GROMACS .gro file of C-alpha atoms in nm:
model
  250
    1UNK     CA    1  -0.921  -0.941  -2.573
    2UNK     CA    2  -1.243  -0.766  -2.648
    3UNK     CA    3  -1.433  -0.614  -2.580
    4UNK     CA    4  -1.286  -0.431  -2.330
    5UNK     CA    5  -1.601  -0.314  -2.097
    6UNK     CA    6  -1.663  -0.618  -1.847
    7UNK     CA    7  -2.067  -0.638  -1.745
    8UNK     CA    8  -2.180  -0.826  -1.396
    9UNK     CA    9  -1.832  -0.986  -1.372
   10UNK     CA   10  -1.627  -1.003  -1.097
   11UNK     CA   11  -1.239  -0.899  -1.042
   12UNK     CA   12  -1.150  -1.297  -1.005
   13UNK     CA   13  -1.350  -1.366  -1.345
   14UNK     CA   14  -1.170  -1.085  -1.517
   15UNK     CA   15  -0.826  -1.157  -1.372
   16UNK     CA   16  -0.866  -1.519  -1.472
   17UNK     CA   17  -0.951  -1.409  -1.884
   18UNK     CA   18  -0.701  -1.173  -1.903
   19UNK     CA   19  -0.428  -1.400  -1.816
   20UNK     CA   20  -0.583  -1.702  -1.892
   21UNK     CA   21  -0.404  -1.684  -2.272
   22UNK     CA   22  -0.046  -1.659  -2.076
   23UNK     CA   23  -0.121  -1.999  -1.900
   24UNK     CA   24  -0.112  -1.757  -1.569
   25UNK     CA   25  -0.286  -1.990  -1.221
   26UNK     CA   26  -0.530  -1.712  -1.061
   27UNK     CA   27  -0.573  -1.802  -0.716
   28UNK     CA   28  -0.814  -1.576  -0.491
   29UNK     CA   29  -0.862  -1.607  -0.092
   30UNK     CA   30  -1.062  -1.251  -0.037
   31UNK     CA   31  -1.390  -1.263  -0.012
   32UNK     CA   32  -1.423  -0.897  -0.217
   33UNK     CA   33  -1.249  -1.022  -0.533
   34UNK     CA   34  -1.563  -1.272  -0.631
   35UNK     CA   35  -1.798  -1.018  -0.553
   36UNK     CA   36  -2.018  -0.890  -0.885
   37UNK     CA   37  -1.886  -0.534  -1.004
   38UNK     CA   38  -2.164  -0.352  -1.239
   39UNK     CA   39  -1.938  -0.221  -1.533
   40UNK     CA   40  -1.528  -0.236  -1.565
   41UNK     CA   41  -1.371  -0.001  -1.895
   42UNK     CA   42  -1.062  -0.076  -1.994
   43UNK     CA   43  -0.879   0.197  -2.152
   44UNK     CA   44  -0.763  -0.025  -2.522
   45UNK     CA   45  -0.358   0.161  -2.424
   46UNK     CA   46  -0.393  -0.047  -2.036
   47UNK     CA   47  -0.158  -0.330  -1.969
   48UNK     CA   48  -0.249  -0.626  -1.780
   49UNK     CA   49  -0.132  -0.546  -1.488
   50UNK     CA   50  -0.166  -0.175  -1.454
   51UNK     CA   51  -0.611  -0.239  -1.505
   52UNK     CA   52  -0.633  -0.533  -1.255
   53UNK     CA   53  -0.443  -0.293  -0.984
   54UNK     CA   54  -0.644  -0.023  -1.038
   55UNK     CA   55  -1.009  -0.263  -1.022
   56UNK     CA   56  -0.841  -0.452  -0.742
   57UNK     CA   57  -0.713  -0.116  -0.593
   58UNK     CA   58  -1.035   0.028  -0.580
   59UNK     CA   59  -1.217  -0.329  -0.328
   60UNK     CA   60  -0.894  -0.223  -0.182
   61UNK     CA   61  -0.743  -0.597  -0.261
   62UNK     CA   62  -0.374  -0.674  -0.255
   63UNK     CA   63  -0.244  -0.828  -0.650
   64UNK     CA   64   0.090  -0.996  -0.592
   65UNK     CA   65   0.210  -1.352  -0.739
   66UNK     CA   66   0.396  -1.613  -0.573
   67UNK     CA   67   0.726  -1.830  -0.615
   68UNK     CA   68   0.547  -2.101  -0.836
   69UNK     CA   69   0.451  -1.730  -1.093
   70UNK     CA   70   0.060  -1.794  -0.980
   71UNK     CA   71  -0.151  -1.437  -0.985
   72UNK     CA   72  -0.272  -1.430  -0.577
   73UNK     CA   73  -0.584  -1.170  -0.545
   74UNK     CA   74  -0.566  -1.113  -0.097
   75UNK     CA   75  -0.631  -0.878   0.166
   76UNK     CA   76  -0.402  -0.810   0.433
   77UNK     CA   77  -0.384  -1.002   0.766
   78UNK     CA   78  -0.255  -0.833   1.041
   79UNK     CA   79   0.026  -1.040   1.244
   80UNK     CA   80   0.196  -1.057   1.585
   81UNK     CA   81   0.545  -0.850   1.600
   82UNK     CA   82   0.829  -1.104   1.603
   83UNK     CA   83   1.081  -0.903   1.683
   84UNK     CA   84   1.154  -0.560   1.879
   85UNK     CA   85   1.398  -0.430   1.707
   86UNK     CA   86   1.621  -0.066   1.887
   87UNK     CA   87   1.859   0.155   1.837
   88UNK     CA   88   2.204  -0.080   1.919
   89UNK     CA   89   2.053  -0.367   1.736
   90UNK     CA   90   2.124  -0.288   1.350
   91UNK     CA   91   2.366  -0.432   1.225
   92UNK     CA   92   2.453  -0.153   1.000
   93UNK     CA   93   2.214   0.100   1.162
   94UNK     CA   94   1.864   0.191   0.966
   95UNK     CA   95   1.757   0.363   0.692
   96UNK     CA   96   1.461   0.612   0.591
   97UNK     CA   97   1.367   0.683   0.200
   98UNK     CA   98   1.114   0.938   0.175
   99UNK     CA   99   0.962   1.089  -0.161
  100UNK     CA  100   0.750   1.408  -0.102
  101UNK     CA  101   0.693   1.488  -0.438
  102UNK     CA  102   0.478   1.201  -0.468
  103UNK     CA  103   0.238   1.279  -0.132
  104UNK     CA  104  -0.081   1.468  -0.138
  105UNK     CA  105  -0.214   1.695   0.172
  106UNK     CA  106  -0.627   1.576   0.031
  107UNK     CA  107  -0.770   1.300  -0.116
  108UNK     CA  108  -1.086   1.291  -0.272
  109UNK     CA  109  -1.208   1.018  -0.507
  110UNK     CA  110  -1.578   1.076  -0.679
  111UNK     CA  111  -1.778   0.898  -0.897
  112UNK     CA  112  -2.028   1.035  -1.134
  113UNK     CA  113  -2.319   0.971  -1.223
  114UNK     CA  114  -2.406   0.840  -1.571
  115UNK     CA  115  -2.750   0.780  -1.807
  116UNK     CA  116  -2.714   0.406  -1.730
  117UNK     CA  117  -2.583   0.448  -1.309
  118UNK     CA  118  -2.705   0.680  -1.129
  119UNK     CA  119  -2.504   0.644  -0.854
  120UNK     CA  120  -2.266   0.872  -0.779
  121UNK     CA  121  -2.055   0.901  -0.431
  122UNK     CA  122  -1.745   1.109  -0.329
  123UNK     CA  123  -1.510   1.051   0.008
  124UNK     CA  124  -1.186   1.245   0.111
  125UNK     CA  125  -0.939   1.176   0.346
  126UNK     CA  126  -0.670   1.358   0.500
  127UNK     CA  127  -0.267   1.211   0.516
  128UNK     CA  128  -0.118   1.214   0.829
  129UNK     CA  129   0.213   1.246   0.757
  130UNK     CA  130   0.161   1.638   0.594
  131UNK     CA  131   0.059   1.839   0.853
  132UNK     CA  132  -0.080   2.172   0.823
  133UNK     CA  133   0.155   2.473   0.889
  134UNK     CA  134   0.078   2.793   1.059
  135UNK     CA  135   0.164   3.071   1.211
  136UNK     CA  136   0.106   3.370   1.449
  137UNK     CA  137   0.151   3.599   1.143
  138UNK     CA  138  -0.017   3.406   0.894
  139UNK     CA  139  -0.229   3.058   0.838
  140UNK     CA  140  -0.071   3.034   0.509
  141UNK     CA  141   0.340   2.974   0.486
  142UNK     CA  142   0.453   3.085   0.043
  143UNK     CA  143   0.683   2.898   0.080
  144UNK     CA  144   0.544   2.510   0.219
  145UNK     CA  145   0.297   2.423   0.065
  146UNK     CA  146   0.085   2.166   0.301
  147UNK     CA  147  -0.205   2.176   0.064
  148UNK     CA  148  -0.119   2.005  -0.205
  149UNK     CA  149  -0.479   1.772  -0.312
  150UNK     CA  150  -0.540   1.492  -0.542
  151UNK     CA  151  -0.860   1.419  -0.685
  152UNK     CA  152  -0.910   1.096  -0.825
  153UNK     CA  153  -1.230   0.961  -1.070
  154UNK     CA  154  -1.362   0.604  -1.006
  155UNK     CA  155  -1.391   0.399  -1.334
  156UNK     CA  156  -1.591   0.096  -1.170
  157UNK     CA  157  -1.742  -0.079  -0.872
  158UNK     CA  158  -2.071   0.099  -0.669
  159UNK     CA  159  -2.101   0.426  -0.508
  160UNK     CA  160  -2.021   0.254  -0.132
  161UNK     CA  161  -1.704   0.201  -0.249
  162UNK     CA  162  -1.544   0.547  -0.270
  163UNK     CA  163  -1.424   0.518   0.041
  164UNK     CA  164  -1.189   0.140   0.020
  165UNK     CA  165  -1.122   0.351  -0.283
  166UNK     CA  166  -1.016   0.621  -0.171
  167UNK     CA  167  -0.793   0.432   0.097
  168UNK     CA  168  -0.626   0.264  -0.155
  169UNK     CA  169  -0.475   0.561  -0.328
  170UNK     CA  170  -0.374   0.665   0.037
  171UNK     CA  171  -0.160   0.308   0.095
  172UNK     CA  172  -0.023   0.389  -0.248
  173UNK     CA  173   0.093   0.686  -0.152
  174UNK     CA  174   0.215   0.562   0.122
  175UNK     CA  175   0.451   0.332   0.013
  176UNK     CA  176   0.701   0.661  -0.061
  177UNK     CA  177   0.823   0.581   0.306
  178UNK     CA  178   1.046   0.344   0.305
  179UNK     CA  179   1.318   0.180   0.574
  180UNK     CA  180   1.575  -0.049   0.497
  181UNK     CA  181   1.752  -0.198   0.824
  182UNK     CA  182   2.026  -0.521   0.850
  183UNK     CA  183   2.066  -0.769   1.088
  184UNK     CA  184   2.379  -0.979   1.201
  185UNK     CA  185   2.125  -1.283   1.133
  186UNK     CA  186   1.886  -1.520   0.871
  187UNK     CA  187   1.718  -1.508   1.196
  188UNK     CA  188   1.430  -1.419   1.488
  189UNK     CA  189   1.415  -1.663   1.677
  190UNK     CA  190   1.532  -1.989   1.583
  191UNK     CA  191   1.323  -1.874   1.249
  192UNK     CA  192   1.422  -1.733   0.968
  193UNK     CA  193   1.261  -1.399   0.832
  194UNK     CA  194   1.024  -1.407   0.594
  195UNK     CA  195   0.800  -1.104   0.419
  196UNK     CA  196   0.513  -1.018   0.558
  197UNK     CA  197   0.572  -1.045   0.874
  198UNK     CA  198   0.619  -0.722   1.104
  199UNK     CA  199   0.814  -0.603   1.358
  200UNK     CA  200   0.843  -0.335   1.601
  201UNK     CA  201   1.094  -0.060   1.535
  202UNK     CA  202   1.195   0.217   1.744
  203UNK     CA  203   1.504   0.458   1.621
  204UNK     CA  204   1.497   0.836   1.821
  205UNK     CA  205   1.862   0.881   1.466
  206UNK     CA  206   1.546   0.891   1.282
  207UNK     CA  207   1.314   1.036   1.501
  208UNK     CA  208   1.074   0.755   1.633
  209UNK     CA  209   1.103   0.824   1.956
  210UNK     CA  210   0.794   0.575   1.992
  211UNK     CA  211   0.804   0.252   1.906
  212UNK     CA  212   0.605   0.180   1.605
  213UNK     CA  213   0.508  -0.156   1.373
  214UNK     CA  214   0.669  -0.177   1.066
  215UNK     CA  215   0.593  -0.420   0.779
  216UNK     CA  216   0.856  -0.621   0.621
  217UNK     CA  217   0.822  -0.609   0.268
  218UNK     CA  218   1.112  -0.780   0.169
  219UNK     CA  219   1.411  -0.943   0.253
  220UNK     CA  220   1.748  -0.989   0.107
  221UNK     CA  221   2.005  -1.277   0.242
  222UNK     CA  222   2.377  -1.195   0.167
  223UNK     CA  223   2.614  -1.410   0.434
  224UNK     CA  224   2.970  -1.615   0.438
  225UNK     CA  225   3.069  -1.893   0.627
  226UNK     CA  226   3.154  -1.650   0.892
  227UNK     CA  227   2.845  -1.409   0.884
  228UNK     CA  228   2.497  -1.320   0.762
  229UNK     CA  229   2.317  -1.041   0.717
  230UNK     CA  230   1.972  -1.022   0.616
  231UNK     CA  231   1.893  -0.671   0.507
  232UNK     CA  232   1.499  -0.570   0.595
  233UNK     CA  233   1.304  -0.379   0.339
  234UNK     CA  234   1.006  -0.184   0.577
  235UNK     CA  235   0.693   0.025   0.476
  236UNK     CA  236   0.360   0.144   0.763
  237UNK     CA  237   0.165  -0.203   0.761
  238UNK     CA  238  -0.135   0.060   0.637
  239UNK     CA  239   0.006   0.110   0.313
  240UNK     CA  240  -0.162  -0.311   0.301
  241UNK     CA  241  -0.423  -0.339   0.547
  242UNK     CA  242  -0.601  -0.028   0.417
  243UNK     CA  243  -0.628   0.194   0.677
  244UNK     CA  244  -0.585   0.547   0.797
  245UNK     CA  245  -0.219   0.564   1.020
  246UNK     CA  246  -0.093   0.810   1.252
  247UNK     CA  247   0.185   0.985   1.231
  248UNK     CA  248   0.529   0.802   1.357
  249UNK     CA  249   0.729   1.159   1.349
  250UNK     CA  250   0.532   1.288   1.609
   0.00000   0.00000   0.00000
């Protein structure tokens, strides 16, 4: 749909315009989705999902969908943990998958001023999972790339949103820390386990020596007449809240 540039439109209006031809309904319960963006321009080679993810990220909004196929723009809402799971309560243990190559030590987002917009902005944030390396001999070890910065240009919204965009980029990088654990039941406290819930986990085998809250991103249910298994895919809550976590391995 042309024009590619949207002026004075909200994220909800932009999204509705782009998904409308496909017969997709948009639902939004986030006030930020109704805030006007001065100018936002998509590339002709962008996918609709990629472009909407980009503008939603700059407002720290989550773009998802429901079982009916409706597009949803929402924000993370903190909830109380539904269970405390520690070594011994896992059916097949807990596993950790990390992709350190996709993470950066420092993230910087900037917005340049233009002829039409004189506002410029810049924001920086540090990834707590990449710690500075020092020795008594040298302040830098050439074999440990502890300084690995990332710089992104903001293409939409005003200068106040560079901070939000920086936090969202960190949230996306935190997706590279993923957990999986299996439980011998589909239920906790007689309620079926569902995504978007929180569990508290402690596992000395993974160097999580203190209880930490993890967000249930998805659940896979398998079973036979004799047994049930729920496999939980977990990430840090800050992946969706936009907050800055503490290093859970320290």
